[in-house]
Tab-separated table of C-alpha atoms and ligand atoms in Angstrom:
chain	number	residue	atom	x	y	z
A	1	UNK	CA	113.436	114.250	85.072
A	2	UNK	CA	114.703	110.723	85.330
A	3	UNK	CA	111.749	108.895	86.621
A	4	UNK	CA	108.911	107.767	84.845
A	5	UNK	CA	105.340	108.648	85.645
A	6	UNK	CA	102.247	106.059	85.415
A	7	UNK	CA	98.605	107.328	85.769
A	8	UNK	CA	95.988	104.257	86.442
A	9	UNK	CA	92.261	105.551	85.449
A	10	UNK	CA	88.601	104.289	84.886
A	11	UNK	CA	84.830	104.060	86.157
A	12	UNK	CA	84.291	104.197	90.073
A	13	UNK	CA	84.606	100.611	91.457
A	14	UNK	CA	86.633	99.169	88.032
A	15	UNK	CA	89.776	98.547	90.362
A	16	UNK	CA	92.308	101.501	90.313
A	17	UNK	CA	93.368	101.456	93.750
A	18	UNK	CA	93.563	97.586	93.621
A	19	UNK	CA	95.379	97.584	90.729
A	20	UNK	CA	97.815	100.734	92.046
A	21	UNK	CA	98.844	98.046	94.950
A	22	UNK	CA	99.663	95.699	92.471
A	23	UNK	CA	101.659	97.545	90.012
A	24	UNK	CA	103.746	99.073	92.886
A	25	UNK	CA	104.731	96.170	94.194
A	26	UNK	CA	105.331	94.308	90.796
A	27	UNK	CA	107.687	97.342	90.090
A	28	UNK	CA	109.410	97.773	93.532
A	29	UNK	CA	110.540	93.725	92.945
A	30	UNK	CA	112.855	95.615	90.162
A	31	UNK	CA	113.537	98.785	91.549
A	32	UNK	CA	112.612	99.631	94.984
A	33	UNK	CA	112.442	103.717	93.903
A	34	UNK	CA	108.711	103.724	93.552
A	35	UNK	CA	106.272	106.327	94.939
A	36	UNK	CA	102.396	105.357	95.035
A	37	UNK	CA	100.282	108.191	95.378
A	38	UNK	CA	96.544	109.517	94.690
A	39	UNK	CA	94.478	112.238	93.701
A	40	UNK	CA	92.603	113.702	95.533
A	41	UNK	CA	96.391	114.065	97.148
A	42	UNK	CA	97.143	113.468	100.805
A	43	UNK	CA	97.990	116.715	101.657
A	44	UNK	CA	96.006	118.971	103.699
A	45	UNK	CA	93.989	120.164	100.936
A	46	UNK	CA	93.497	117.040	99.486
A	47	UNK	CA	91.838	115.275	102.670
A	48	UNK	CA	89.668	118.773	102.908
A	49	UNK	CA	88.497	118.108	99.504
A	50	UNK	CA	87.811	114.202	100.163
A	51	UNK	CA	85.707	115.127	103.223
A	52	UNK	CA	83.897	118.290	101.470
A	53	UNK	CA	82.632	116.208	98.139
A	54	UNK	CA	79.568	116.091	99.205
A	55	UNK	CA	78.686	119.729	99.262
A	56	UNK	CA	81.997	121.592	97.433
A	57	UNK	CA	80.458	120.968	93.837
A	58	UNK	CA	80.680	122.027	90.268
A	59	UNK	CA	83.297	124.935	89.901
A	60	UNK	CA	84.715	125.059	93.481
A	61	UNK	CA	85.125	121.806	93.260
A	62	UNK	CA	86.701	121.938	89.547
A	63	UNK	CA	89.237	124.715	90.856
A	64	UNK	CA	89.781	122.972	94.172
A	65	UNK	CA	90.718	119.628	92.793
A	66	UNK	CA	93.069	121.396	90.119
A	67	UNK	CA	94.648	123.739	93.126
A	68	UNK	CA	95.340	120.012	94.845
A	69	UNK	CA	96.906	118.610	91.985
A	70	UNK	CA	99.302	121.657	90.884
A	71	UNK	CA	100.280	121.253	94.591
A	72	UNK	CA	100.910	117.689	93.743
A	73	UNK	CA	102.665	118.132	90.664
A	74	UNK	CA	105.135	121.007	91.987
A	75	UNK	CA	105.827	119.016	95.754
A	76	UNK	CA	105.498	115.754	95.035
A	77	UNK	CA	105.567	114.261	91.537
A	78	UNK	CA	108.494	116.185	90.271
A	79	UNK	CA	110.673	115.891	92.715
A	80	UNK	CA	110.503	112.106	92.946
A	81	UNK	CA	110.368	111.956	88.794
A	82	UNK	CA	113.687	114.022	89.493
A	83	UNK	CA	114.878	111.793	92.438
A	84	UNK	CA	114.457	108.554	89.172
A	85	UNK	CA	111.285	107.498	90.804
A	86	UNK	CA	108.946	105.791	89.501
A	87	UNK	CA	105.579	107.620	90.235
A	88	UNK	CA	101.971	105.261	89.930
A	89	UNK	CA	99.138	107.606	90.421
A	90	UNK	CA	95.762	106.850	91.163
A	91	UNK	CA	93.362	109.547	89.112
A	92	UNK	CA	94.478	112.254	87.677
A	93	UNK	CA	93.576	114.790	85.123
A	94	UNK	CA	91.234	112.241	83.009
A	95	UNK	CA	89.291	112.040	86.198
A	96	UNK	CA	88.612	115.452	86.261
A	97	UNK	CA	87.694	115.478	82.459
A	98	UNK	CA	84.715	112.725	83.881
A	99	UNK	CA	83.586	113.818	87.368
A	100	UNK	CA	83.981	117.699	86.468
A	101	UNK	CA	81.954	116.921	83.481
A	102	UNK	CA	79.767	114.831	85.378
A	103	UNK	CA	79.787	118.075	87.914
A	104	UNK	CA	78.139	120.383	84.480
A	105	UNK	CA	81.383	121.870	83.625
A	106	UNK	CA	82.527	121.297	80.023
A	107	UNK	CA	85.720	120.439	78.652
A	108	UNK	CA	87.149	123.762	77.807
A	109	UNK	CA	86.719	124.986	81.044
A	110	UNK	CA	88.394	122.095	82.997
A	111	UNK	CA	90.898	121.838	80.849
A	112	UNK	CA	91.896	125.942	81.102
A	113	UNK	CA	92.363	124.719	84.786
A	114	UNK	CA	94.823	121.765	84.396
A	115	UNK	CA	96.738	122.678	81.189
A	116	UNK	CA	99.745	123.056	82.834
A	117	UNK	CA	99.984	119.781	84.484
A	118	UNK	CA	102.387	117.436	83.176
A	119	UNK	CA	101.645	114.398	80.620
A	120	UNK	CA	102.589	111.710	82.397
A	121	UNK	CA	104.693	108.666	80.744
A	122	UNK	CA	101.582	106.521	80.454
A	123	UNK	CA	98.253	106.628	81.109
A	124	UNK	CA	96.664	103.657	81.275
A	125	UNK	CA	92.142	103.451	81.630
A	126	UNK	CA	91.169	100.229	82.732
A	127	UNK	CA	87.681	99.025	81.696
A	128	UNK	CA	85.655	96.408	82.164
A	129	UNK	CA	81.916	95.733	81.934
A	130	UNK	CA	79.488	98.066	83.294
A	131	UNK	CA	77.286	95.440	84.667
A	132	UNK	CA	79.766	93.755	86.884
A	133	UNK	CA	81.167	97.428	87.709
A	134	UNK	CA	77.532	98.086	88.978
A	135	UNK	CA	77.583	95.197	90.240
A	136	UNK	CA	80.919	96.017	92.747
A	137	UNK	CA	79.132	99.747	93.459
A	138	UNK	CA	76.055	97.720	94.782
A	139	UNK	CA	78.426	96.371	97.099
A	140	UNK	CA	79.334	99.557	98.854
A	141	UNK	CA	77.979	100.146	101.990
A	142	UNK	CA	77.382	104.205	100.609
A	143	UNK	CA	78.284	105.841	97.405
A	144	UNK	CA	79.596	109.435	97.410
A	145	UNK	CA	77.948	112.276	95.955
A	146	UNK	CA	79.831	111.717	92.461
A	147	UNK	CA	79.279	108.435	92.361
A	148	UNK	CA	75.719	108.325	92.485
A	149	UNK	CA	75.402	111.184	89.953
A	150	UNK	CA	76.973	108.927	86.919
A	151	UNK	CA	76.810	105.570	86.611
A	152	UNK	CA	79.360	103.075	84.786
A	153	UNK	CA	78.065	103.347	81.342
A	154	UNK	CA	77.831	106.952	81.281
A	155	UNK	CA	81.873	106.841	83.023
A	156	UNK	CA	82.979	104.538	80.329
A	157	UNK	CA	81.497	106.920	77.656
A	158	UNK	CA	83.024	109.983	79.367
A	159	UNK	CA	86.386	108.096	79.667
A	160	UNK	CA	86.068	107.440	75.958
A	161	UNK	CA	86.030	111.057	75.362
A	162	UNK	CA	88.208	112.426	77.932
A	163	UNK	CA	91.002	109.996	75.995
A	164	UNK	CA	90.241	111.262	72.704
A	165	UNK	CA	90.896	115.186	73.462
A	166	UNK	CA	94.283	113.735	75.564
A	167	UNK	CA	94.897	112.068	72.416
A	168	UNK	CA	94.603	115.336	70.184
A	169	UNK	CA	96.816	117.064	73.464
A	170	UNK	CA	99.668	114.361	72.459
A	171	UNK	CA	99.351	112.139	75.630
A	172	UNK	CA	100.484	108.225	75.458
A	173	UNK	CA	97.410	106.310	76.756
A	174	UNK	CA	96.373	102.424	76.590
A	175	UNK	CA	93.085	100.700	77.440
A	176	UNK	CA	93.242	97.931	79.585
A	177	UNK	CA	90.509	95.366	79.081
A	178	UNK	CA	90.205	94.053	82.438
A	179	UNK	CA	87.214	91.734	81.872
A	180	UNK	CA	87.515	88.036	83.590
A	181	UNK	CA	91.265	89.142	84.487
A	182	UNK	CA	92.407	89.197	87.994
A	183	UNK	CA	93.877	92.171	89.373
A	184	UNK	CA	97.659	90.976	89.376
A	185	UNK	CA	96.771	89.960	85.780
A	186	UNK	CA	95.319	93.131	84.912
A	187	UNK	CA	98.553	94.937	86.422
A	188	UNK	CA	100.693	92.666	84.836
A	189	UNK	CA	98.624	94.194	81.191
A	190	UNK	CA	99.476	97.333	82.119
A	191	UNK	CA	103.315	96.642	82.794
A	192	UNK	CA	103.335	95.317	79.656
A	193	UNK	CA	102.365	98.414	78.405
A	194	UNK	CA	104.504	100.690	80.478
A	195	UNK	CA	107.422	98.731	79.539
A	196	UNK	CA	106.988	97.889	75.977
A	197	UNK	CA	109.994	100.307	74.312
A	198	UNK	CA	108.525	103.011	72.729
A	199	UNK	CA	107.373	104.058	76.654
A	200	UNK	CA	110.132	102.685	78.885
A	201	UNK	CA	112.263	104.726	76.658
A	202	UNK	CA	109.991	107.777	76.355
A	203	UNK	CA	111.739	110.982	77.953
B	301	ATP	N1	90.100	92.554	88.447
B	301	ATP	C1	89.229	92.454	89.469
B	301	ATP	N2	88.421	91.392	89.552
B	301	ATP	C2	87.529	91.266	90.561
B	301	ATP	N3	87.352	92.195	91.536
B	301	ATP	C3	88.128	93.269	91.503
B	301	ATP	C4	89.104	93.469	90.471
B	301	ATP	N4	89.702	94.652	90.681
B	301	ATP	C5	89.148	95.171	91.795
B	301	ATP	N5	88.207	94.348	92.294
B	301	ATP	C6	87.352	94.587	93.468
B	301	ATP	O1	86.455	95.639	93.101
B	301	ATP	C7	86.206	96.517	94.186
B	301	ATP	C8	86.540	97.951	93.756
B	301	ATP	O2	87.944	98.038	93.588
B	301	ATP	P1	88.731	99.386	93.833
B	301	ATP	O3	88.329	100.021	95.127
B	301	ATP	O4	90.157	99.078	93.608
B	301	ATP	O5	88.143	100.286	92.630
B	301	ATP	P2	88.413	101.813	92.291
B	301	ATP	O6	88.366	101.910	90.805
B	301	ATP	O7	89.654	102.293	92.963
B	301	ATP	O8	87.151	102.506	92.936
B	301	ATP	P3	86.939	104.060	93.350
B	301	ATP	O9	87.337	104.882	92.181
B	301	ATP	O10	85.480	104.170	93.609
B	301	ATP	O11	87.795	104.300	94.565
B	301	ATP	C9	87.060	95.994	95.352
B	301	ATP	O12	86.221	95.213	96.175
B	301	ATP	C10	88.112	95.130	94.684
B	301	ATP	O13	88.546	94.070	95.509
B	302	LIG	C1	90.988	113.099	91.059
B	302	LIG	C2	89.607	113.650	91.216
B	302	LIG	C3	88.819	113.292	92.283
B	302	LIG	N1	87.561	113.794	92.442
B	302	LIG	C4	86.762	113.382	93.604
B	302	LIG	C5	85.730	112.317	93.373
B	302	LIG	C6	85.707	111.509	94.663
B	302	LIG	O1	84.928	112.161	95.602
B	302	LIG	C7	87.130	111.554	95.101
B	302	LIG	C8	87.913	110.397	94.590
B	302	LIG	O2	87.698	109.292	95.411
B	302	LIG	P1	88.040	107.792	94.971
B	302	LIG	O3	88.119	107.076	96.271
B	302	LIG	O4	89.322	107.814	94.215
B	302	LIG	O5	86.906	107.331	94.113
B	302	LIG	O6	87.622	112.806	94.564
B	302	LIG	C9	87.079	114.672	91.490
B	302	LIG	O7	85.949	115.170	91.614
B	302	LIG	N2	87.849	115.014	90.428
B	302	LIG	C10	89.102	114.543	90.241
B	302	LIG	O8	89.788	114.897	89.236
């Protein structure tokens, strides 16, 4: 695999997808071999599972989501990590490792259903404060099921956790303190991060 592969994570409403628009275009300035993609995926199981949340819940929804991103891994990840892509997802396994949790399944058992995935390059969590997080949730005109059973405290905690058993698992992972940044200054953070040398020359 030539390409490099860049997972964006943190709290509901703390900016991922923002962010993802941000860092693809910084990076396609360079190199325009850049895929943007998301989990749930856009394939047809992936759109099922966005539209089922809402009653699909604890372990079908655990298996589900992990069915949707082995199919994302096998038929569209690696193939444009081995086309020298660069790859920015929005959520992947961390978010699983939160909402699952969040779900009542534990670690052990989410984890037995994405252990084969692939680490990616980078991971990268942004946080911020869970006041002005709320704050952006208020904002919403509805929340979905999921995001009205946590809150941003409890995600941040969870996130906290879900990095520290990737950690032990041997992933390469960065916090991104996004507080009073903008979100082309928080991207530009996490570029830094992805292309300080001890990642950009990663395998
Ligand atoms: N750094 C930032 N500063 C101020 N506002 C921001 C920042 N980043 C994102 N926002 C705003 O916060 C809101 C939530 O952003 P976004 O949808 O990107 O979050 P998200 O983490 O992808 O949420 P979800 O996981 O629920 O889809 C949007 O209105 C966005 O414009
Ligand atoms: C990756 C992933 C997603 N989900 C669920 C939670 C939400 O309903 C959507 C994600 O929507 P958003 O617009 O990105 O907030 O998918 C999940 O339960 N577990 C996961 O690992």
């Amino acid at each position: 695999m030539s390409g490099r592969f860049l997972v964006v994570e943190g709290p509901n409403g703390v900016g991922k997808t923002t962010v993802c628009a941000h860092l693809a275009a910084a990076l396609r300035r360079n190199d325009p071999r850049v895929h943007a993609t998301t989990e749930p995926s856009q394939s047809p199981l992936g759109r099922l599972l966005r539209a089922a949340e809402a009653t699909v819940t604890g372990r079908a929804l655990g298996l589900a989501i992990a069915a949707d991103r082995a199919h994302h891994v096998e038929e569209e990840i690696i193939p444009h990590l081995n086309a020298g892509f660069t790859v920015v997802c929005d959520r992947y396994v961390p978010s699983s490792l939160v909402l699952q949790r969040l779900d009542g399944l534990a670690v052990d058992e989410i984890w037995a259903y994405n252990e084969y995935t692939i680490p990616p390059t980078l991971t990268v969590y942004l946080e911020d404060d869970a006041e002005v997080i709320a704050e952006r949730l208020d904002q919403r005109r509805a929340r979905s099921r999921l995001e009205s059973v946590g809150g941003p405290a409890e995600e941040l905690d969870l996130y906290r956790q879900a990095r520290e058993f990737l950690d032990q698992e041997g992933w390469r992972q960065a916090v991104i303190d996004c507080r009073g940044r903008t979100p082309a200054e928080v991207a530009s953070a996490v570029l830094s991060e992805f292309n300080a040398p001890e990642v950009a020359c990663s395998p």
